[in-house]
PDB file of N, CA and C in Angstrom:
ATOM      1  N   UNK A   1       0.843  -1.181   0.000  1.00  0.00           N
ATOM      2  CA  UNK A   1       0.000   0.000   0.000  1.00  0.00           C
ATOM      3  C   UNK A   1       0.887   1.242   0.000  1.00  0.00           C
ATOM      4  N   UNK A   2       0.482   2.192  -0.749  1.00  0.00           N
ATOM      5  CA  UNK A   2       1.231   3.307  -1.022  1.00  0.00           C
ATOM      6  C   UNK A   2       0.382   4.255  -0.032  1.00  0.00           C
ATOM      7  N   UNK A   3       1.203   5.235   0.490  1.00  0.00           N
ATOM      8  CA  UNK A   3       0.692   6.331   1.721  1.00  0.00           C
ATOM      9  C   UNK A   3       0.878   7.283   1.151  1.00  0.00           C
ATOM     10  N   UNK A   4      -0.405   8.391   0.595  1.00  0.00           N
ATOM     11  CA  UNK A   4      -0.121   9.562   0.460  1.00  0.00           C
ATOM     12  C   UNK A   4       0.942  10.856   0.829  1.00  0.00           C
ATOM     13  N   UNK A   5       1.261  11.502   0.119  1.00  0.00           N
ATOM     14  CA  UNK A   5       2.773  12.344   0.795  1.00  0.00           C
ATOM     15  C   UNK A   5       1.931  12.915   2.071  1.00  0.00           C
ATOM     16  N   UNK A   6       2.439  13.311   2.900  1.00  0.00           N
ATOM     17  CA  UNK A   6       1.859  14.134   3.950  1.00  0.00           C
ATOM     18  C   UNK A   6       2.068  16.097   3.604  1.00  0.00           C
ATOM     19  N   UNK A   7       1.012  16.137   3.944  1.00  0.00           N
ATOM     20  CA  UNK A   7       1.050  17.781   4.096  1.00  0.00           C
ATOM     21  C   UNK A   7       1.951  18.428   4.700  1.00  0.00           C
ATOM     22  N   UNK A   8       2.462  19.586   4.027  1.00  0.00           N
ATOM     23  CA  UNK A   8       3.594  20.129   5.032  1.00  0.00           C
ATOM     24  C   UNK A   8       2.885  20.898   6.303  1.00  0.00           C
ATOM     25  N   UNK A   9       1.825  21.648   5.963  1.00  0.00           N
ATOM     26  CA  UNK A   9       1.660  22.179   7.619  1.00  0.00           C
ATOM     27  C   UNK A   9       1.028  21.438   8.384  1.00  0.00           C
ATOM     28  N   UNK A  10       0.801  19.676   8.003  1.00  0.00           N
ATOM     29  CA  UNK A  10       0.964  18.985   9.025  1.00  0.00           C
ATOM     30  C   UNK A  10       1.688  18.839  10.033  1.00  0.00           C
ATOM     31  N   UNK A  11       3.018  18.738   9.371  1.00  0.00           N
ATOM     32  CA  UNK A  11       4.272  18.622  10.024  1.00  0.00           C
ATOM     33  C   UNK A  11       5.018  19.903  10.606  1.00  0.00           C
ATOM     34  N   UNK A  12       4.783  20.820   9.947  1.00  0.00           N
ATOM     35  CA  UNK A  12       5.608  21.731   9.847  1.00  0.00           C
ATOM     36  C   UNK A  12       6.098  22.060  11.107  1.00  0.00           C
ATOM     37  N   UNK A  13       5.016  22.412  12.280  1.00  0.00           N
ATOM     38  CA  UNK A  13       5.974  22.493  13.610  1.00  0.00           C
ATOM     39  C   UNK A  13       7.060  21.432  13.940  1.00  0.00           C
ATOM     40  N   UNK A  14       7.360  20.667  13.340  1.00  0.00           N
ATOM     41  CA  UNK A  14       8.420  19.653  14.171  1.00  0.00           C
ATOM     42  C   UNK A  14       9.563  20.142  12.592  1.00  0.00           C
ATOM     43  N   UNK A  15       9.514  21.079  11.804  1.00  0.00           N
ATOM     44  CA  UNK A  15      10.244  21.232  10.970  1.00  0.00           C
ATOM     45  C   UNK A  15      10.908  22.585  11.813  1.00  0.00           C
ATOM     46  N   UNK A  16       9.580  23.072  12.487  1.00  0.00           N
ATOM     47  CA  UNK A  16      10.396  24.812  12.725  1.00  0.00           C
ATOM     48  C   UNK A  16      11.076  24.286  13.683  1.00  0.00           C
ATOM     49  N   UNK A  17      10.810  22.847  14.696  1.00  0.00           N
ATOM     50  CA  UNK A  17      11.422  22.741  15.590  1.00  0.00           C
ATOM     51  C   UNK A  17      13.101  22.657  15.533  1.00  0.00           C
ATOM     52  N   UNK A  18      13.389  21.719  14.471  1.00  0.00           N
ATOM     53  CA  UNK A  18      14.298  21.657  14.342  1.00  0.00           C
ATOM     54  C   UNK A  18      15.261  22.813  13.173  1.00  0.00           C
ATOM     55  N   UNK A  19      14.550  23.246  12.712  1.00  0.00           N
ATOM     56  CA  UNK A  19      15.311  24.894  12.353  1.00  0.00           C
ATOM     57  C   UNK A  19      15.619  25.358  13.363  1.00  0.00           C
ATOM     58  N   UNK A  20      15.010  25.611  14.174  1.00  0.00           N
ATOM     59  CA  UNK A  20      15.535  26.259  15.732  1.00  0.00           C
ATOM     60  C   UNK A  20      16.426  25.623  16.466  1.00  0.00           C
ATOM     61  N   UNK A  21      16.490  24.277  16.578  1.00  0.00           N
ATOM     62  CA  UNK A  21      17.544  23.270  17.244  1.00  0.00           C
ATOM     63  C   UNK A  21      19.272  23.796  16.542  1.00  0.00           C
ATOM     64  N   UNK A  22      18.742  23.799  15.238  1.00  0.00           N
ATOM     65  CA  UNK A  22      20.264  23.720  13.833  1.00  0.00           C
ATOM     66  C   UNK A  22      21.009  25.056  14.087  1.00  0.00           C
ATOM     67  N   UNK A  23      20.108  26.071  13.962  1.00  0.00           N
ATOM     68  CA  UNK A  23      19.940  27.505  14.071  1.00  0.00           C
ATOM     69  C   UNK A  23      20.859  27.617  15.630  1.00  0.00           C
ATOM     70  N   UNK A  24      20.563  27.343  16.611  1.00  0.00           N
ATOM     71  CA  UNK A  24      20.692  27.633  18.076  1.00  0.00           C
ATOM     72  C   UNK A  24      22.355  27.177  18.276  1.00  0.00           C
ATOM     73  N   UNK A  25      22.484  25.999  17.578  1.00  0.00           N
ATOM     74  CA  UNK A  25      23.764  25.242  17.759  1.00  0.00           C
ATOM     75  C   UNK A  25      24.903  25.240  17.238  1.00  0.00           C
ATOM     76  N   UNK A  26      25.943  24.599  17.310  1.00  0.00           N
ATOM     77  CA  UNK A  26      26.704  23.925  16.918  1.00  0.00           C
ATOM     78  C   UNK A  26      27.365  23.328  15.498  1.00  0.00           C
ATOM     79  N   UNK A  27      26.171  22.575  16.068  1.00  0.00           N
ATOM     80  CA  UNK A  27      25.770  21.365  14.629  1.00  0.00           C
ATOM     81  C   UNK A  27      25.166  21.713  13.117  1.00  0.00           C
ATOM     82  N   UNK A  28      25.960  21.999  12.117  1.00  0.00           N
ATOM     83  CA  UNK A  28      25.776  22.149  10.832  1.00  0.00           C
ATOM     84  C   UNK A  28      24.898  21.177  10.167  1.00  0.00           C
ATOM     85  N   UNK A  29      25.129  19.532  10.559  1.00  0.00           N
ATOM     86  CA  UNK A  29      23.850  19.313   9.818  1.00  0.00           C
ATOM     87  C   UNK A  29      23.256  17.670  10.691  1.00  0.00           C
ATOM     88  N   UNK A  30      22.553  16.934   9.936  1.00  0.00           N
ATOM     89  CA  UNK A  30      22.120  16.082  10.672  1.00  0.00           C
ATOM     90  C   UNK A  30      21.700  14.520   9.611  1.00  0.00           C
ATOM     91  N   UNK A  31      22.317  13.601   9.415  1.00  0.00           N
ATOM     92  CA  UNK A  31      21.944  12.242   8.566  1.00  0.00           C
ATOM     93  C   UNK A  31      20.407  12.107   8.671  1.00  0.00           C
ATOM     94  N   UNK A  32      20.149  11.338   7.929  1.00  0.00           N
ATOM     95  CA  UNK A  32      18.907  10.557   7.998  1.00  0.00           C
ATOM     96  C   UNK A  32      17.975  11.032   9.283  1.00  0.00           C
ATOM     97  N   UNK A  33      16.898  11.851   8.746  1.00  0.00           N
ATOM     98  CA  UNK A  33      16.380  12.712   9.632  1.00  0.00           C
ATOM     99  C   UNK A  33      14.797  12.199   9.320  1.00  0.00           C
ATOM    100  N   UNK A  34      13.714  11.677  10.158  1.00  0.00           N
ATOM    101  CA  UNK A  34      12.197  11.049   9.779  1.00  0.00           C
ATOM    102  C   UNK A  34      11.734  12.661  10.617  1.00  0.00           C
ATOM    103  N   UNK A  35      10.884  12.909   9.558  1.00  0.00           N
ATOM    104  CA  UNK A  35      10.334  13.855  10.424  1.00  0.00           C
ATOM    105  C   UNK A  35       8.380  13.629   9.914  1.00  0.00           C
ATOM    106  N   UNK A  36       7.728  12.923  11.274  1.00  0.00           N
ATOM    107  CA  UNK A  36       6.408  12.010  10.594  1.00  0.00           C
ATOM    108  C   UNK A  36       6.568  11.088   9.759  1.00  0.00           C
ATOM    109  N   UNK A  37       6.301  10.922   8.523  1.00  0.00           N
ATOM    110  CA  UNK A  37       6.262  10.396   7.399  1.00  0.00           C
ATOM    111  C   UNK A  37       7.026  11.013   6.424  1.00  0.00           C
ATOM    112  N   UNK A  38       7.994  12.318   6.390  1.00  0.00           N
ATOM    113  CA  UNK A  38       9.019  12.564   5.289  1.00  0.00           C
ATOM    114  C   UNK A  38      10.113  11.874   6.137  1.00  0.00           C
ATOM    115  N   UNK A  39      10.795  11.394   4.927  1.00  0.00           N
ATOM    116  CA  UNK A  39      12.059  10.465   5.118  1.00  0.00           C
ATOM    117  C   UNK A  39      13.204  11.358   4.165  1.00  0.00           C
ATOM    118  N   UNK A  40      13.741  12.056   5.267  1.00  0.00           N
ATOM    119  CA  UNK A  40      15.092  13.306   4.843  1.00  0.00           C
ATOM    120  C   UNK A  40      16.256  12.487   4.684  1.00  0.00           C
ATOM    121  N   UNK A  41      17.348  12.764   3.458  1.00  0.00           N
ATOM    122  CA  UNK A  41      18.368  12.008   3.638  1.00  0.00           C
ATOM    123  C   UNK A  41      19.335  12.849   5.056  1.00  0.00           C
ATOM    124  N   UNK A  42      18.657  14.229   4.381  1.00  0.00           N
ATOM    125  CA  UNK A  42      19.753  15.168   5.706  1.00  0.00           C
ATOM    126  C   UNK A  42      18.716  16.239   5.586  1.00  0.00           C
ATOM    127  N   UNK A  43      19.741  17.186   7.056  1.00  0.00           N
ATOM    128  CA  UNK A  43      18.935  18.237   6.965  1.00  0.00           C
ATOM    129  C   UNK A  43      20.695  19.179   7.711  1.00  0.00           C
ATOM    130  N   UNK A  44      20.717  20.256   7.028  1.00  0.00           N
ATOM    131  CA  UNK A  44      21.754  20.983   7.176  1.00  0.00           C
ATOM    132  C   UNK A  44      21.182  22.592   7.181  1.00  0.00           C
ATOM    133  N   UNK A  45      22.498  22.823   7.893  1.00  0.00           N
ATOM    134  CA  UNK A  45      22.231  24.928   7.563  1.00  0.00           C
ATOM    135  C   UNK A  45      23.323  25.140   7.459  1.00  0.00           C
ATOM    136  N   UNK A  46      23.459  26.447   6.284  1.00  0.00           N
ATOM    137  CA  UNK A  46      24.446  27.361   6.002  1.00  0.00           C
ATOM    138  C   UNK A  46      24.934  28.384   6.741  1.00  0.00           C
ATOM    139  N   UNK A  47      25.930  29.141   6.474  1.00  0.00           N
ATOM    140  CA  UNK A  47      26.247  30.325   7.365  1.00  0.00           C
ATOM    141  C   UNK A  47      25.319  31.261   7.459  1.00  0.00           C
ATOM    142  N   UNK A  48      24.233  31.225   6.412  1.00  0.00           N
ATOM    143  CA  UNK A  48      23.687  32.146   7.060  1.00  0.00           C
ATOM    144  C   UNK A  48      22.882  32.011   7.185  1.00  0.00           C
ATOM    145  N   UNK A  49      22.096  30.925   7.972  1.00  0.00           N
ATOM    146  CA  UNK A  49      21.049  30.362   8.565  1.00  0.00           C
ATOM    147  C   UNK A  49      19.710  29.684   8.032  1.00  0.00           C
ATOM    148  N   UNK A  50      20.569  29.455   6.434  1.00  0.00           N
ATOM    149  CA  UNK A  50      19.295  28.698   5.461  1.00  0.00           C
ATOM    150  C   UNK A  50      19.794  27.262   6.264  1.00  0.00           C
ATOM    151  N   UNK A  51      18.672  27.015   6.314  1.00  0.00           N
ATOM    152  CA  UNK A  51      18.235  25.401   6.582  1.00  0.00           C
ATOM    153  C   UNK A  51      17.946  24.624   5.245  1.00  0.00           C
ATOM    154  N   UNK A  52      18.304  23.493   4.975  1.00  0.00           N
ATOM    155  CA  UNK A  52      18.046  22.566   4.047  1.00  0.00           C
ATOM    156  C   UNK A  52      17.182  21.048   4.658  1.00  0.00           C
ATOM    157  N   UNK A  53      16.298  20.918   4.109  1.00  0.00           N
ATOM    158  CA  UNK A  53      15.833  19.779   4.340  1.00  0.00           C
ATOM    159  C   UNK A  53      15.523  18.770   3.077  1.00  0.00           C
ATOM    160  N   UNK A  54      16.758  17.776   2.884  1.00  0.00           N
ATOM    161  CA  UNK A  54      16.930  17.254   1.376  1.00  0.00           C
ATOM    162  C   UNK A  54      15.736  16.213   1.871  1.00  0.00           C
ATOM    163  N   UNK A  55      15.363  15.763   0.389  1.00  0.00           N
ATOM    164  CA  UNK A  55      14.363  14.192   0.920  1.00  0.00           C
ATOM    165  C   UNK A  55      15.776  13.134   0.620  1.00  0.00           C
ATOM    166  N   UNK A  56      15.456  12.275   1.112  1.00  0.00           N
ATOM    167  CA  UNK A  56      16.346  11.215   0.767  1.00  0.00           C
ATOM    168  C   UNK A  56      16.335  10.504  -0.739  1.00  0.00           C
ATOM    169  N   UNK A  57      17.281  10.575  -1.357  1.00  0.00           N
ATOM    170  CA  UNK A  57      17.356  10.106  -2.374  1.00  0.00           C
ATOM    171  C   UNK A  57      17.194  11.121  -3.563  1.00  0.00           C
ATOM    172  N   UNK A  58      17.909  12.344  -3.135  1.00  0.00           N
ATOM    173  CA  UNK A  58      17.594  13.947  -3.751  1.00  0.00           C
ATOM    174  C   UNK A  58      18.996  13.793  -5.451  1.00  0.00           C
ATOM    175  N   UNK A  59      18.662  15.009  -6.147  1.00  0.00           N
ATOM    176  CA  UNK A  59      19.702  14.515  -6.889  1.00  0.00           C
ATOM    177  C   UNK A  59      21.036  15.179  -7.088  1.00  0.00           C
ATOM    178  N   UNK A  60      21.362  14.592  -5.972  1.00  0.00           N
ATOM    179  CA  UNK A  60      23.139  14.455  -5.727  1.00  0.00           C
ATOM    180  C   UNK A  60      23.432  16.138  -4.939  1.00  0.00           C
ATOM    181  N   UNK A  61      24.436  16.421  -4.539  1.00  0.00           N
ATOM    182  CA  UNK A  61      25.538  16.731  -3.617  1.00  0.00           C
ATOM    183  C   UNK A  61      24.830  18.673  -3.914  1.00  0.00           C
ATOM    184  N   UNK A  62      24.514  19.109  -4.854  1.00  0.00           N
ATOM    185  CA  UNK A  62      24.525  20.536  -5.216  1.00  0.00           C
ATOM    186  C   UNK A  62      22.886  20.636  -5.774  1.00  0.00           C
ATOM    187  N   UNK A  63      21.923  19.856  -6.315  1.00  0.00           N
ATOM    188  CA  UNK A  63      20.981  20.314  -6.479  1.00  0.00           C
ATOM    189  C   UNK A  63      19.990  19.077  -6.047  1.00  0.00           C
ATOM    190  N   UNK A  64      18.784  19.419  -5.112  1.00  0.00           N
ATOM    191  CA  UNK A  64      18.284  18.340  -4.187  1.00  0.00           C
ATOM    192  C   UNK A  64      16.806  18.613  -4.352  1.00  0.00           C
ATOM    193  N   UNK A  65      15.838  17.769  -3.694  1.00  0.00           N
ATOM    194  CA  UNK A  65      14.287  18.200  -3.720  1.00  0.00           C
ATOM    195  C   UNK A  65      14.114  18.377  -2.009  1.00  0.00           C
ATOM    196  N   UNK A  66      13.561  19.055  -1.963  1.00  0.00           N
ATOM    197  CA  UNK A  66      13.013  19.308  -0.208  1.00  0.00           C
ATOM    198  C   UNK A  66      12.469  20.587   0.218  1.00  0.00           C
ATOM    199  N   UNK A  67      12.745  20.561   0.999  1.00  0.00           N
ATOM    200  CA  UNK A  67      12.077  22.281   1.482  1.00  0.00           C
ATOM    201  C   UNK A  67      13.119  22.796   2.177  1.00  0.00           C
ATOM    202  N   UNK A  68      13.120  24.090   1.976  1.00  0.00           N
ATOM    203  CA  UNK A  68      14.234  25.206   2.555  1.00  0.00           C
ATOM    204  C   UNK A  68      13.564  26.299   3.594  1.00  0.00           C
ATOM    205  N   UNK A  69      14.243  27.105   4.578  1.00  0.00           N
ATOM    206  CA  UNK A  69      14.056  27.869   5.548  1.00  0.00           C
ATOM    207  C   UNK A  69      15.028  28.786   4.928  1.00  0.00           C
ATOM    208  N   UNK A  70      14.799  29.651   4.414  1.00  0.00           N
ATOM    209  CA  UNK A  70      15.966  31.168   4.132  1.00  0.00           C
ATOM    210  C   UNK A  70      15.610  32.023   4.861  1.00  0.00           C
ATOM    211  N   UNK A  71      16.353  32.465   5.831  1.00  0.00           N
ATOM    212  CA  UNK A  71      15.683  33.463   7.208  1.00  0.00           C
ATOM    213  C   UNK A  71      15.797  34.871   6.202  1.00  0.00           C
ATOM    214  N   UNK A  72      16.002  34.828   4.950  1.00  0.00           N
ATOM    215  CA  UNK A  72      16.352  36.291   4.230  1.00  0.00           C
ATOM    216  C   UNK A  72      15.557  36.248   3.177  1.00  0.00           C
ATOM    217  N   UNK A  73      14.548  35.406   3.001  1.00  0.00           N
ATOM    218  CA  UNK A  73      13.616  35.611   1.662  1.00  0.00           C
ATOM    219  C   UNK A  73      14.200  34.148   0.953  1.00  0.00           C
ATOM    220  N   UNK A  74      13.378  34.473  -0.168  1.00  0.00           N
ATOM    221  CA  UNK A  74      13.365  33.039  -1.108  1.00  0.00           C
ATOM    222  C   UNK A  74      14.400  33.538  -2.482  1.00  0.00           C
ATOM    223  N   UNK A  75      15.475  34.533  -1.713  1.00  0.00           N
ATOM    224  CA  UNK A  75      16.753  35.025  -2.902  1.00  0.00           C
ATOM    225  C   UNK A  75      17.939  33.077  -2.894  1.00  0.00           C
ATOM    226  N   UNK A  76      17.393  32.540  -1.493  1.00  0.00           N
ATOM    227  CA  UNK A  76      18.457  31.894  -1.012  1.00  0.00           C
ATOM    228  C   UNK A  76      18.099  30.523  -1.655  1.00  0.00           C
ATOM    229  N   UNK A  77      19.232  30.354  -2.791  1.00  0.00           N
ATOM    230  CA  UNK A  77      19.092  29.014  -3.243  1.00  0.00           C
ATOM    231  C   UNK A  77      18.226  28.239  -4.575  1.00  0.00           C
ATOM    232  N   UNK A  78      17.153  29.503  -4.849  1.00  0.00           N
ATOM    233  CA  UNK A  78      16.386  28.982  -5.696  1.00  0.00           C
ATOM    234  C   UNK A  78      16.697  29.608  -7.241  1.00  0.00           C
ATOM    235  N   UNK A  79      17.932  29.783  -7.756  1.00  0.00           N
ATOM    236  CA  UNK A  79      18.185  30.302  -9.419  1.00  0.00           C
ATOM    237  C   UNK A  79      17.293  30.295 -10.132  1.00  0.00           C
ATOM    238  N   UNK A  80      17.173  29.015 -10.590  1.00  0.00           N
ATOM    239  CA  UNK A  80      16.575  28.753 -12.118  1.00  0.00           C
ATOM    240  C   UNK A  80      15.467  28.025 -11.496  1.00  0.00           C
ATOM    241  N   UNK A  81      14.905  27.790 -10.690  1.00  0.00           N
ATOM    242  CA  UNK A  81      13.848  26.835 -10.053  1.00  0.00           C
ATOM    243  C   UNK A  81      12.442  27.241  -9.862  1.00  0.00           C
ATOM    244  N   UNK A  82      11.813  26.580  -9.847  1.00  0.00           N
ATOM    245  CA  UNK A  82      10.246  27.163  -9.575  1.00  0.00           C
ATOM    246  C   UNK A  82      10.039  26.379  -7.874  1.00  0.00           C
ATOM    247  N   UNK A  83       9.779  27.241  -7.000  1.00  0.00           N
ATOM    248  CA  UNK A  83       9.659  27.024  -5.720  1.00  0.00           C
ATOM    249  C   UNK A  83       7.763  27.092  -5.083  1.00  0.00           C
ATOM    250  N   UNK A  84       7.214  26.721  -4.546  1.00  0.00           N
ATOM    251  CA  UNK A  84       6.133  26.469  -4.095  1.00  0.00           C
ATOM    252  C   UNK A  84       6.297  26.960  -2.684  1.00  0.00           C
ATOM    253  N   UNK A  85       5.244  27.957  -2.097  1.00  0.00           N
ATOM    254  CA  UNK A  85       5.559  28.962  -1.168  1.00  0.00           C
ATOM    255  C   UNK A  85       4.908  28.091  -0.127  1.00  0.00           C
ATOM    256  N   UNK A  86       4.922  27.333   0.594  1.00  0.00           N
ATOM    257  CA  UNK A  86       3.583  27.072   1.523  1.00  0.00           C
ATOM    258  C   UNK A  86       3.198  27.883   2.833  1.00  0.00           C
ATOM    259  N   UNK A  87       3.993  28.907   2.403  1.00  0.00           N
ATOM    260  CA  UNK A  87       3.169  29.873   3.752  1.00  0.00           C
ATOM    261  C   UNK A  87       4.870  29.954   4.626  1.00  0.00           C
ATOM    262  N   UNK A  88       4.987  31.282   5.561  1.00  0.00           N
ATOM    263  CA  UNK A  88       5.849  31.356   6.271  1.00  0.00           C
ATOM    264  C   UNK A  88       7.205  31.502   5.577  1.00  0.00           C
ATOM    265  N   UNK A  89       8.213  31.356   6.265  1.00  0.00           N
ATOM    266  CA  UNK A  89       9.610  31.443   5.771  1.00  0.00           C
ATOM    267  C   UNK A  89      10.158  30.339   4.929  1.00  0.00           C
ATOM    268  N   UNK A  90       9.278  29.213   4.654  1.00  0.00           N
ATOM    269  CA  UNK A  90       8.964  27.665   4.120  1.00  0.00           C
ATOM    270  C   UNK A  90       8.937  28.049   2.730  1.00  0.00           C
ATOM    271  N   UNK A  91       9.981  27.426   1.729  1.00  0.00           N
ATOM    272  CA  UNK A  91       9.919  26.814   0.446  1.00  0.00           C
ATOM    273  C   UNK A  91      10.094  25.606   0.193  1.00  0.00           C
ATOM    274  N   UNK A  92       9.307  24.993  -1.179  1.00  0.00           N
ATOM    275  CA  UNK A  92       9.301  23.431  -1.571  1.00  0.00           C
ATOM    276  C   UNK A  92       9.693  23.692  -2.812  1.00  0.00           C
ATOM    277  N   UNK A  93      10.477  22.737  -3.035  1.00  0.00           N
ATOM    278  CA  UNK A  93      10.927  23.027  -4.589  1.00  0.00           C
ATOM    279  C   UNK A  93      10.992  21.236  -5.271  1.00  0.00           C
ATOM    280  N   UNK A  94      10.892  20.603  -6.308  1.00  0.00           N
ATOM    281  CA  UNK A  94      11.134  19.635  -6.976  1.00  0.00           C
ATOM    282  C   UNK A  94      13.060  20.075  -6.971  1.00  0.00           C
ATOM    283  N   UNK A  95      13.559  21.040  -7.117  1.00  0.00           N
ATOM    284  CA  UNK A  95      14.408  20.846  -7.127  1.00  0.00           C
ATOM    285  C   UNK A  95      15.065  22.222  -6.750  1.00  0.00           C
ATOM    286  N   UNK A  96      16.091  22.438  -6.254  1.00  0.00           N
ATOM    287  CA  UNK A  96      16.878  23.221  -5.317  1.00  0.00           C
ATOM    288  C   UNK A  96      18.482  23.121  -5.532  1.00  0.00           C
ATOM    289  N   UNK A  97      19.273  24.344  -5.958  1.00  0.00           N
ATOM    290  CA  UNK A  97      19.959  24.804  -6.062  1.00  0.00           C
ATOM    291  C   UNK A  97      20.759  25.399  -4.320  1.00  0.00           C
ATOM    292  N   UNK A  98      21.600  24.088  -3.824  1.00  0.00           N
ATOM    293  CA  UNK A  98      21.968  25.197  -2.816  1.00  0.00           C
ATOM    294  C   UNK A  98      23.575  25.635  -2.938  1.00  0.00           C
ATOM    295  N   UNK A  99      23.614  26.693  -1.645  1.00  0.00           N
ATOM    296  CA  UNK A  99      25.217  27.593  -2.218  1.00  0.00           C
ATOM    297  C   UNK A  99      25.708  26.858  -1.314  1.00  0.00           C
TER     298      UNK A  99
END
């Protein structure tokens, strides 16, 4: 049986949660990350506080599918891409360009 994708503002608080965890810390990024029913290969942030949340199995090392946190607007990461806004500081993209 196949399970519908889940909604992002289903989830989304346990996404801001951990923007805030990434954000607060240390720690640049994080492996194999389940957050509900999305299955992240990773989830990382940049210097300047974009968050990446790749899905697992994204395509390859520089351009990925997932959703992004750019604390500076949606200048961060998206070139040539068509991005899907779902509300808040939250972009979804099929595919993602990060720096």
């Amino acid at each position: 049986m196949v399970l519908p994708r889940p909604w992002f503002d289903d989830i989304r608080p346990q996404f801001e949660h951990l923007t805030r965890e990434l954000r607060a810390g240390p720690e640049r990024s994080r492996p194999h990350v389940e957050i509900g029913r999305f299955d992240l290969g990773s989830v990382r942030k940049d210097r300047d506080g974009t968050v990446y949340f790749v899905d697992k199995g994204g395509l390859g090392s520089a351009v990925f599918t997932g959703w992004v946190y750019p604390p500076r607007g949606a200048s961060a990461g998206f070139d040539d891409f068509t991005a899907t806004h779902p509300g808040g500081p939250w972009y979804e993209s099929p595919a993602i360009w990060c720096s």
